[in-house]
PDB file of C-alpha atoms in Angstrom:
ATOM      1  CA  UNK A   1       8.792  18.256  -5.527  1.00 69.00           C
ATOM      2  CA  UNK A   2      10.196  15.595  -7.867  1.00 79.00           C
ATOM      3  CA  UNK A   3       7.884  12.700  -8.668  1.00 83.00           C
ATOM      4  CA  UNK A   4       8.672   8.997  -8.355  1.00 85.00           C
ATOM      5  CA  UNK A   5       8.777   6.478 -11.193  1.00 86.00           C
ATOM      6  CA  UNK A   6       5.421   5.142 -10.001  1.00 84.00           C
ATOM      7  CA  UNK A   7       3.885   8.622 -10.108  1.00 85.00           C
ATOM      8  CA  UNK A   8       5.336   9.114 -13.576  1.00 85.00           C
ATOM      9  CA  UNK A   9       3.766   5.874 -14.780  1.00 81.00           C
ATOM     10  CA  UNK A  10       0.419   6.694 -13.153  1.00 81.00           C
ATOM     11  CA  UNK A  11       0.373  10.102 -14.839  1.00 82.00           C
ATOM     12  CA  UNK A  12      -0.417  11.895 -11.581  1.00 82.00           C
ATOM     13  CA  UNK A  13       1.547  13.455  -8.738  1.00 87.00           C
ATOM     14  CA  UNK A  14       0.347  11.682  -5.601  1.00 91.00           C
ATOM     15  CA  UNK A  15      -0.871  13.291  -2.411  1.00 93.00           C
ATOM     16  CA  UNK A  16       0.953  12.656   0.862  1.00 94.00           C
ATOM     17  CA  UNK A  17      -1.680  10.062   1.809  1.00 96.00           C
ATOM     18  CA  UNK A  18      -1.491   8.292  -1.572  1.00 95.00           C
ATOM     19  CA  UNK A  19       2.306   8.206  -1.310  1.00 93.00           C
ATOM     20  CA  UNK A  20       2.182   6.809   2.244  1.00 95.00           C
ATOM     21  CA  UNK A  21      -0.319   4.099   1.284  1.00 96.00           C
ATOM     22  CA  UNK A  22       1.662   3.176  -1.843  1.00 93.00           C
ATOM     23  CA  UNK A  23       5.000   2.988  -0.022  1.00 92.00           C
ATOM     24  CA  UNK A  24       3.552   0.920   2.813  1.00 94.00           C
ATOM     25  CA  UNK A  25       1.741  -1.591   0.582  1.00 94.00           C
ATOM     26  CA  UNK A  26       4.814  -1.874  -1.644  1.00 91.00           C
ATOM     27  CA  UNK A  27       6.947  -2.705   1.431  1.00 90.00           C
ATOM     28  CA  UNK A  28       4.587  -5.393   2.758  1.00 92.00           C
ATOM     29  CA  UNK A  29       3.711  -6.952  -0.594  1.00 90.00           C
ATOM     30  CA  UNK A  30       1.873  -9.373  -1.056  1.00 89.00           C
ATOM     31  CA  UNK A  31      -0.190  -8.596   2.053  1.00 93.00           C
ATOM     32  CA  UNK A  32      -3.561  -6.925   1.601  1.00 95.00           C
ATOM     33  CA  UNK A  33      -5.261  -4.444   3.954  1.00 96.00           C
ATOM     34  CA  UNK A  34      -8.692  -2.879   4.300  1.00 97.00           C
ATOM     35  CA  UNK A  35      -9.214   0.881   4.300  1.00 97.00           C
ATOM     36  CA  UNK A  36      -9.945   0.766   8.043  1.00 97.00           C
ATOM     37  CA  UNK A  37      -6.730  -1.165   8.750  1.00 96.00           C
ATOM     38  CA  UNK A  38      -4.701   1.263   6.646  1.00 97.00           C
ATOM     39  CA  UNK A  39      -6.340   4.244   8.323  1.00 97.00           C
ATOM     40  CA  UNK A  40      -5.629   2.898  11.825  1.00 97.00           C
ATOM     41  CA  UNK A  41      -2.014   2.225  10.928  1.00 96.00           C
ATOM     42  CA  UNK A  42      -1.434   5.606   9.285  1.00 97.00           C
ATOM     43  CA  UNK A  43      -3.243   7.554  12.020  1.00 97.00           C
ATOM     44  CA  UNK A  44      -1.617   5.763  14.963  1.00 96.00           C
ATOM     45  CA  UNK A  45       1.706   4.744  13.436  1.00 95.00           C
ATOM     46  CA  UNK A  46       3.436   1.515  14.294  1.00 92.00           C
ATOM     47  CA  UNK A  47       5.768  -1.211  13.137  1.00 93.00           C
ATOM     48  CA  UNK A  48       4.750  -4.037  10.820  1.00 92.00           C
ATOM     49  CA  UNK A  49       6.833  -7.149  10.201  1.00 90.00           C
ATOM     50  CA  UNK A  50       7.168  -7.761   6.479  1.00 85.00           C
ATOM     51  CA  UNK A  51       6.194 -11.151   5.072  1.00 82.00           C
ATOM     52  CA  UNK A  52       8.944 -13.668   4.535  1.00 77.00           C
ATOM     53  CA  UNK A  53       9.843 -14.387   0.947  1.00 64.00           C
ATOM     54  CA  UNK A  54      11.250 -17.551  -0.524  1.00 51.00           C
ATOM     55  CA  UNK A  55      13.396 -16.078  -3.241  1.00 55.00           C
ATOM     56  CA  UNK A  56      17.143 -16.479  -3.112  1.00 51.00           C
ATOM     57  CA  UNK A  57      17.777 -12.799  -3.871  1.00 53.00           C
ATOM     58  CA  UNK A  58      16.195 -11.788  -0.576  1.00 50.00           C
ATOM     59  CA  UNK A  59      18.718 -13.742   1.510  1.00 53.00           C
ATOM     60  CA  UNK A  60      21.140 -10.805   1.496  1.00 54.00           C
ATOM     61  CA  UNK A  61      18.486  -8.355   2.686  1.00 53.00           C
ATOM     62  CA  UNK A  62      17.783  -9.638   6.213  1.00 53.00           C
ATOM     63  CA  UNK A  63      17.797  -6.148   7.792  1.00 56.00           C
ATOM     64  CA  UNK A  64      14.541  -5.032   6.126  1.00 61.00           C
ATOM     65  CA  UNK A  65      12.082  -7.226   8.008  1.00 83.00           C
ATOM     66  CA  UNK A  66      10.124  -4.409   9.651  1.00 90.00           C
ATOM     67  CA  UNK A  67       8.351  -1.356   8.287  1.00 90.00           C
ATOM     68  CA  UNK A  68       8.021   1.639  10.590  1.00 92.00           C
ATOM     69  CA  UNK A  69       5.006   3.827   9.907  1.00 93.00           C
ATOM     70  CA  UNK A  70       5.052   7.340  11.365  1.00 93.00           C
ATOM     71  CA  UNK A  71       1.669   8.606  12.555  1.00 96.00           C
ATOM     72  CA  UNK A  72       0.029  11.231  10.391  1.00 96.00           C
ATOM     73  CA  UNK A  73      -3.069  13.389  10.599  1.00 96.00           C
ATOM     74  CA  UNK A  74      -5.341  11.534   8.196  1.00 97.00           C
ATOM     75  CA  UNK A  75      -9.041  10.725   7.978  1.00 97.00           C
ATOM     76  CA  UNK A  76     -10.577   7.440   6.899  1.00 97.00           C
ATOM     77  CA  UNK A  77     -12.118   9.290   3.947  1.00 98.00           C
ATOM     78  CA  UNK A  78      -8.673  10.458   2.777  1.00 98.00           C
ATOM     79  CA  UNK A  79      -7.353   6.884   2.964  1.00 98.00           C
ATOM     80  CA  UNK A  80     -10.385   5.592   1.047  1.00 97.00           C
ATOM     81  CA  UNK A  81      -9.851   8.232  -1.675  1.00 97.00           C
ATOM     82  CA  UNK A  82      -6.143   7.366  -1.817  1.00 97.00           C
ATOM     83  CA  UNK A  83      -6.676   3.622  -2.317  1.00 96.00           C
ATOM     84  CA  UNK A  84      -9.371   4.243  -4.935  1.00 96.00           C
ATOM     85  CA  UNK A  85      -7.092   6.659  -6.831  1.00 94.00           C
ATOM     86  CA  UNK A  86      -4.178   4.214  -6.632  1.00 94.00           C
ATOM     87  CA  UNK A  87      -6.422   1.343  -7.734  1.00 94.00           C
ATOM     88  CA  UNK A  88      -7.728   3.399 -10.663  1.00 91.00           C
ATOM     89  CA  UNK A  89      -4.102   4.156 -11.595  1.00 89.00           C
ATOM     90  CA  UNK A  90      -3.507   0.374 -11.545  1.00 89.00           C
ATOM     91  CA  UNK A  91      -0.902   0.663  -8.775  1.00 91.00           C
ATOM     92  CA  UNK A  92      -3.119  -1.278  -6.349  1.00 94.00           C
ATOM     93  CA  UNK A  93      -5.340  -4.277  -6.860  1.00 94.00           C
ATOM     94  CA  UNK A  94      -8.571  -4.702  -4.921  1.00 95.00           C
ATOM     95  CA  UNK A  95     -10.611  -7.759  -4.114  1.00 95.00           C
ATOM     96  CA  UNK A  96     -13.874  -8.255  -2.267  1.00 96.00           C
ATOM     97  CA  UNK A  97     -13.473 -11.046   0.295  1.00 95.00           C
ATOM     98  CA  UNK A  98     -16.253 -12.791   2.225  1.00 95.00           C
ATOM     99  CA  UNK A  99     -15.419 -12.588   5.951  1.00 91.00           C
ATOM    100  CA  UNK A 100     -17.303 -13.366   9.156  1.00 93.00           C
ATOM    101  CA  UNK A 101     -18.289  -9.692   9.280  1.00 89.00           C
ATOM    102  CA  UNK A 102     -19.585  -9.635   5.700  1.00 93.00           C
ATOM    103  CA  UNK A 103     -18.008  -8.670   2.403  1.00 94.00           C
ATOM    104  CA  UNK A 104     -14.845  -6.591   2.812  1.00 95.00           C
ATOM    105  CA  UNK A 105     -12.638  -4.986   0.171  1.00 96.00           C
ATOM    106  CA  UNK A 106      -8.898  -5.514   0.543  1.00 96.00           C
ATOM    107  CA  UNK A 107      -6.167  -3.614  -1.288  1.00 96.00           C
ATOM    108  CA  UNK A 108      -2.611  -4.643  -2.110  1.00 95.00           C
ATOM    109  CA  UNK A 109       0.201  -3.786  -4.494  1.00 92.00           C
ATOM    110  CA  UNK A 110      -0.783  -4.795  -8.005  1.00 87.00           C
ATOM    111  CA  UNK A 111       1.440  -7.529  -9.398  1.00 75.00           C
ATOM    112  CA  UNK A 112       1.555  -5.944 -12.828  1.00 59.00           C
ATOM    113  CA  UNK A 113       1.832  -2.332 -11.737  1.00 49.00           C
ATOM    114  CA  UNK A 114       3.745  -0.312 -14.291  1.00 44.00           C
ATOM    115  CA  UNK A 115       5.647  -3.146 -15.892  1.00 41.00           C
ATOM    116  CA  UNK A 116       6.635  -1.999 -19.281  1.00 41.00           C
TER     117      UNK A 116
END
């Protein structure tokens, strides 16, 4: 299977779970999700409305305001491994956030991922 530019830059061919996480977080950038939220979305599938942007170049692209996620057979452990691998490859950024439920780690597309 051919690899993507992002896989090329990371130096690793991604698993199906890594690819699904990367594509989803790239589509909903700059939103951040926890492993549990990503697992629920990937396991159950669903539609997510993408965040609005304020750049003029996005005005022509009004049709892409939803991301459909097909359900897949995936465990929470596989999602956790995927986000850690993608973070280590500098494709994702992670941040520990204090919430009402305690400290939670969120993951999102890294702003500087593979700029060269």
